[in-house]
Amino acid sequence: ARSTGWTLAMTGRPEVAFAWKAATQTLRVVDQRTLVRAVALLIPLVVIAVTAGKSNGLASVLGVFVTSAAVFAVLLAPQVLRVDMRQDLRHLDVLKTWPVKSSAVLRGELAWPGVLITAVAWAMIGVATLLSATVFTSVSQALRLSVGVASVILAPAFVFAQLVIHNGAALMFPAWVPLGNQRPRGLDAMG
């Protein structure tokens, strides 16, 4: 195991410890070099697409892709990213014995995935707003900017609401939540 760069303090709120645990898990799986590569690829594409103007097909394709990624991040990522209570249900008997309020455990479990998904959604919404002139050519700039700002404001509400619902259902009905690697995969698992 390698260091993640965020050391946990010996004192503080219990929520921070659970958020730290989830962040550490995420940063061990997703390497920083991977993020740098993704950003290094995305920034030049966005700059080229924005400077090329409305007539460039690359800008339109990138705009549609980033808009779709923003919608996915807000509406589907809270279901996909399971670095929260749904993952820790295997250890629920241990969590119950800790001298920590259950509300603090839940807030801490929801903090990291909510912040991570919101940050990704905000980045995608920002790029989508920049490229919106190439995708939505008949919509005025004021309306595109208004939709972008409204999306930035509403994204955290949608993300955290979904996380609360999913984790609340997992706590109320723990037998319904597949644990560990027993989650069904493939097209037949879609229902």
Short mmCIF file of C-alpha atoms in Angstrom, two decimals:
data_model
loop_
_atom_site.label_atom_id
_atom_site.label_comp_id
_atom_site.label_asym_id
_atom_site.label_seq_id
_atom_site.Cartn_x
_atom_site.Cartn_y
_atom_site.Cartn_z
CA ALA A 1 0.00 0.00 0.00
CA ARG A 2 1.27 3.43 -0.85
CA SER A 3 0.65 6.75 0.85
CA THR A 4 -2.27 8.82 -0.38
CA GLY A 5 -1.00 12.17 0.88
CA TRP A 6 -3.83 12.81 3.35
CA THR A 7 -2.93 11.79 6.88
CA LEU A 8 -5.71 11.41 9.39
CA ALA A 9 -5.50 13.54 12.52
CA MET A 10 -5.62 11.87 15.93
CA THR A 11 -8.59 14.01 17.02
CA GLY A 12 -11.55 15.45 15.24
CA ARG A 13 -15.01 14.66 14.01
CA PRO A 14 -15.78 11.00 13.29
CA GLU A 15 -17.20 11.89 9.86
CA VAL A 16 -13.72 12.86 8.71
CA ALA A 17 -12.40 9.38 9.55
CA PHE A 18 -15.02 7.69 7.36
CA ALA A 19 -14.48 10.18 4.53
CA TRP A 20 -10.72 9.62 4.86
CA LYS A 21 -11.22 5.84 4.62
CA ALA A 22 -13.27 6.17 1.43
CA ALA A 23 -10.85 8.69 -0.09
CA THR A 24 -7.92 6.42 0.68
CA GLN A 25 -9.67 3.49 -0.98
CA THR A 26 -10.42 5.56 -4.06
CA LEU A 27 -6.93 7.01 -4.35
CA ARG A 28 -5.38 3.57 -4.06
CA VAL A 29 -7.52 2.28 -6.91
CA VAL A 30 -7.36 5.38 -9.14
CA ASP A 31 -3.74 6.42 -9.47
CA GLN A 32 -2.88 10.12 -9.61
CA ARG A 33 -1.00 9.50 -12.84
CA THR A 34 -4.25 8.26 -14.38
CA LEU A 35 -6.00 11.49 -13.42
CA VAL A 36 -3.13 13.59 -14.79
CA ARG A 37 -3.29 11.67 -18.08
CA ALA A 38 -7.06 12.18 -18.35
CA VAL A 39 -6.79 15.90 -17.62
CA ALA A 40 -3.82 16.24 -19.98
CA LEU A 41 -5.93 14.66 -22.72
CA LEU A 42 -9.14 16.59 -21.97
CA ILE A 43 -7.69 20.12 -21.65
CA PRO A 44 -6.04 20.28 -25.12
CA LEU A 45 -9.16 18.81 -26.73
CA VAL A 46 -11.35 21.43 -25.06
CA VAL A 47 -8.97 24.27 -25.98
CA ILE A 48 -8.83 23.13 -29.62
CA ALA A 49 -12.59 22.70 -29.77
CA VAL A 50 -13.33 26.10 -28.22
CA THR A 51 -10.85 27.99 -30.40
CA ALA A 52 -11.95 26.23 -33.59
CA GLY A 53 -15.45 27.62 -33.30
CA LYS A 54 -18.88 26.42 -34.30
CA SER A 55 -17.89 24.98 -37.64
CA ASN A 56 -15.61 22.32 -36.14
CA GLY A 57 -17.03 18.81 -35.91
CA LEU A 58 -14.60 17.95 -33.10
CA ALA A 59 -16.13 20.63 -30.89
CA SER A 60 -19.62 19.27 -31.49
CA VAL A 61 -18.60 15.69 -30.80
CA LEU A 62 -16.70 16.68 -27.67
CA GLY A 63 -19.60 18.86 -26.53
CA VAL A 64 -22.09 16.01 -26.86
CA PHE A 65 -19.69 13.64 -25.09
CA VAL A 66 -19.07 16.00 -22.18
CA THR A 67 -22.76 16.84 -21.85
CA SER A 68 -23.56 13.13 -21.71
CA ALA A 69 -20.78 12.62 -19.16
CA ALA A 70 -22.23 15.40 -16.99
CA VAL A 71 -25.69 13.83 -17.11
CA PHE A 72 -24.19 10.42 -16.29
CA ALA A 73 -22.22 11.86 -13.37
CA VAL A 74 -25.30 13.44 -11.84
CA LEU A 75 -27.89 10.75 -12.50
CA LEU A 76 -26.03 7.41 -12.61
CA ALA A 77 -22.68 7.77 -10.84
CA PRO A 78 -24.24 7.65 -7.33
CA GLN A 79 -25.56 4.21 -8.23
CA VAL A 80 -22.27 3.01 -9.68
CA LEU A 81 -19.76 4.37 -7.15
CA ARG A 82 -20.20 2.22 -4.05
CA VAL A 83 -17.56 3.61 -1.71
CA ASP A 84 -20.16 4.18 0.99
CA MET A 85 -22.37 2.29 3.42
CA ARG A 86 -23.36 -0.21 0.74
CA GLN A 87 -19.76 -1.42 0.65
CA ASP A 88 -19.36 -1.46 4.43
CA LEU A 89 -22.46 -3.54 5.18
CA ARG A 90 -20.17 -6.54 5.61
CA HIS A 91 -18.74 -4.78 8.65
CA LEU A 92 -22.05 -3.55 10.06
CA ASP A 93 -21.73 -5.64 13.23
CA VAL A 94 -18.37 -3.98 13.98
CA LEU A 95 -19.67 -0.49 13.15
CA LYS A 96 -22.51 -0.95 15.63
CA THR A 97 -20.04 -1.53 18.46
CA TRP A 98 -18.08 1.68 17.91
CA PRO A 99 -18.78 4.63 20.23
CA VAL A 100 -19.87 6.79 17.30
CA LYS A 101 -23.38 8.01 16.58
CA SER A 102 -24.99 6.29 13.65
CA SER A 103 -25.76 9.66 12.07
CA ALA A 104 -22.04 10.55 12.13
CA VAL A 105 -21.18 7.22 10.50
CA LEU A 106 -23.72 7.82 7.74
CA ARG A 107 -22.61 11.43 7.14
CA GLY A 108 -18.99 10.31 6.97
CA GLU A 109 -19.80 7.46 4.61
CA LEU A 110 -21.68 9.79 2.26
CA ALA A 111 -19.22 12.69 2.33
CA TRP A 112 -16.47 11.38 0.05
CA PRO A 113 -18.56 9.83 -2.73
CA GLY A 114 -20.83 12.87 -2.76
CA VAL A 115 -17.94 15.32 -2.99
CA LEU A 116 -16.12 13.24 -5.60
CA ILE A 117 -19.14 12.81 -7.86
CA THR A 118 -20.09 16.47 -7.47
CA ALA A 119 -16.57 17.61 -8.40
CA VAL A 120 -16.57 15.42 -11.52
CA ALA A 121 -20.06 16.63 -12.44
CA TRP A 122 -19.05 20.28 -11.99
CA ALA A 123 -16.00 19.79 -14.20
CA MET A 124 -18.11 18.14 -16.92
CA ILE A 125 -20.82 20.80 -16.63
CA GLY A 126 -18.20 23.55 -16.96
CA VAL A 127 -16.71 22.03 -20.10
CA ALA A 128 -20.19 21.31 -21.48
CA THR A 129 -21.18 24.94 -20.92
CA LEU A 130 -18.05 26.10 -22.75
CA LEU A 131 -18.85 23.85 -25.72
CA SER A 132 -22.62 24.36 -25.63
CA ALA A 133 -22.52 26.84 -28.54
CA THR A 134 -21.37 24.05 -30.86
CA VAL A 135 -24.01 21.56 -29.72
CA PHE A 136 -27.03 23.79 -29.14
CA THR A 137 -26.66 26.27 -31.97
CA SER A 138 -30.24 27.57 -31.93
CA VAL A 139 -30.27 28.31 -28.17
CA SER A 140 -29.24 31.74 -26.97
CA GLN A 141 -26.04 32.22 -25.01
CA ALA A 142 -27.92 33.57 -21.99
CA LEU A 143 -30.10 30.48 -21.82
CA ARG A 144 -27.12 28.12 -22.21
CA LEU A 145 -25.25 29.94 -19.44
CA SER A 146 -28.34 29.92 -17.21
CA VAL A 147 -28.79 26.19 -17.68
CA GLY A 148 -25.10 25.65 -16.91
CA VAL A 149 -25.26 27.67 -13.68
CA ALA A 150 -28.52 25.99 -12.65
CA SER A 151 -26.95 22.59 -13.32
CA VAL A 152 -23.99 23.47 -11.10
CA ILE A 153 -26.38 24.47 -8.31
CA LEU A 154 -28.65 21.41 -8.66
CA ALA A 155 -25.97 18.75 -9.21
CA PRO A 156 -25.01 18.34 -5.53
CA ALA A 157 -28.66 18.10 -4.53
CA PHE A 158 -29.32 15.29 -7.01
CA VAL A 159 -26.09 13.48 -6.12
CA PHE A 160 -26.54 13.61 -2.35
CA ALA A 161 -30.26 12.80 -2.57
CA GLN A 162 -29.49 9.64 -4.51
CA LEU A 163 -26.72 8.66 -2.11
CA VAL A 164 -29.04 9.16 0.87
CA ILE A 165 -31.78 7.08 -0.74
CA HIS A 166 -29.45 4.25 -1.77
CA ASN A 167 -27.70 4.09 1.58
CA GLY A 168 -30.95 4.47 3.53
CA ALA A 169 -32.43 1.56 1.60
CA ALA A 170 -29.28 -0.45 2.24
CA LEU A 171 -29.56 0.18 5.97
CA MET A 172 -33.28 -0.51 6.12
CA PHE A 173 -33.12 -3.62 3.94
CA PRO A 174 -29.53 -4.96 4.20
CA ALA A 175 -30.46 -8.36 2.81
CA TRP A 176 -31.38 -6.76 -0.50
CA VAL A 177 -27.90 -5.32 -1.05
CA PRO A 178 -25.35 -7.64 -2.66
CA LEU A 179 -22.12 -7.62 -0.65
CA GLY A 180 -18.57 -7.68 -1.98
CA ASN A 181 -18.08 -9.41 -5.32
CA GLN A 182 -21.45 -11.17 -5.32
CA ARG A 183 -23.03 -8.37 -7.33
CA PRO A 184 -24.52 -9.74 -10.54
CA ARG A 185 -22.80 -8.47 -13.65
CA GLY A 186 -23.66 -8.39 -17.34
CA LEU A 187 -26.76 -7.63 -19.38
CA ASP A 188 -28.89 -10.19 -17.54
CA ALA A 189 -28.30 -8.29 -14.25
CA MET A 190 -30.06 -5.20 -15.59
CA GLY A 191 -33.46 -6.66 -14.77
#
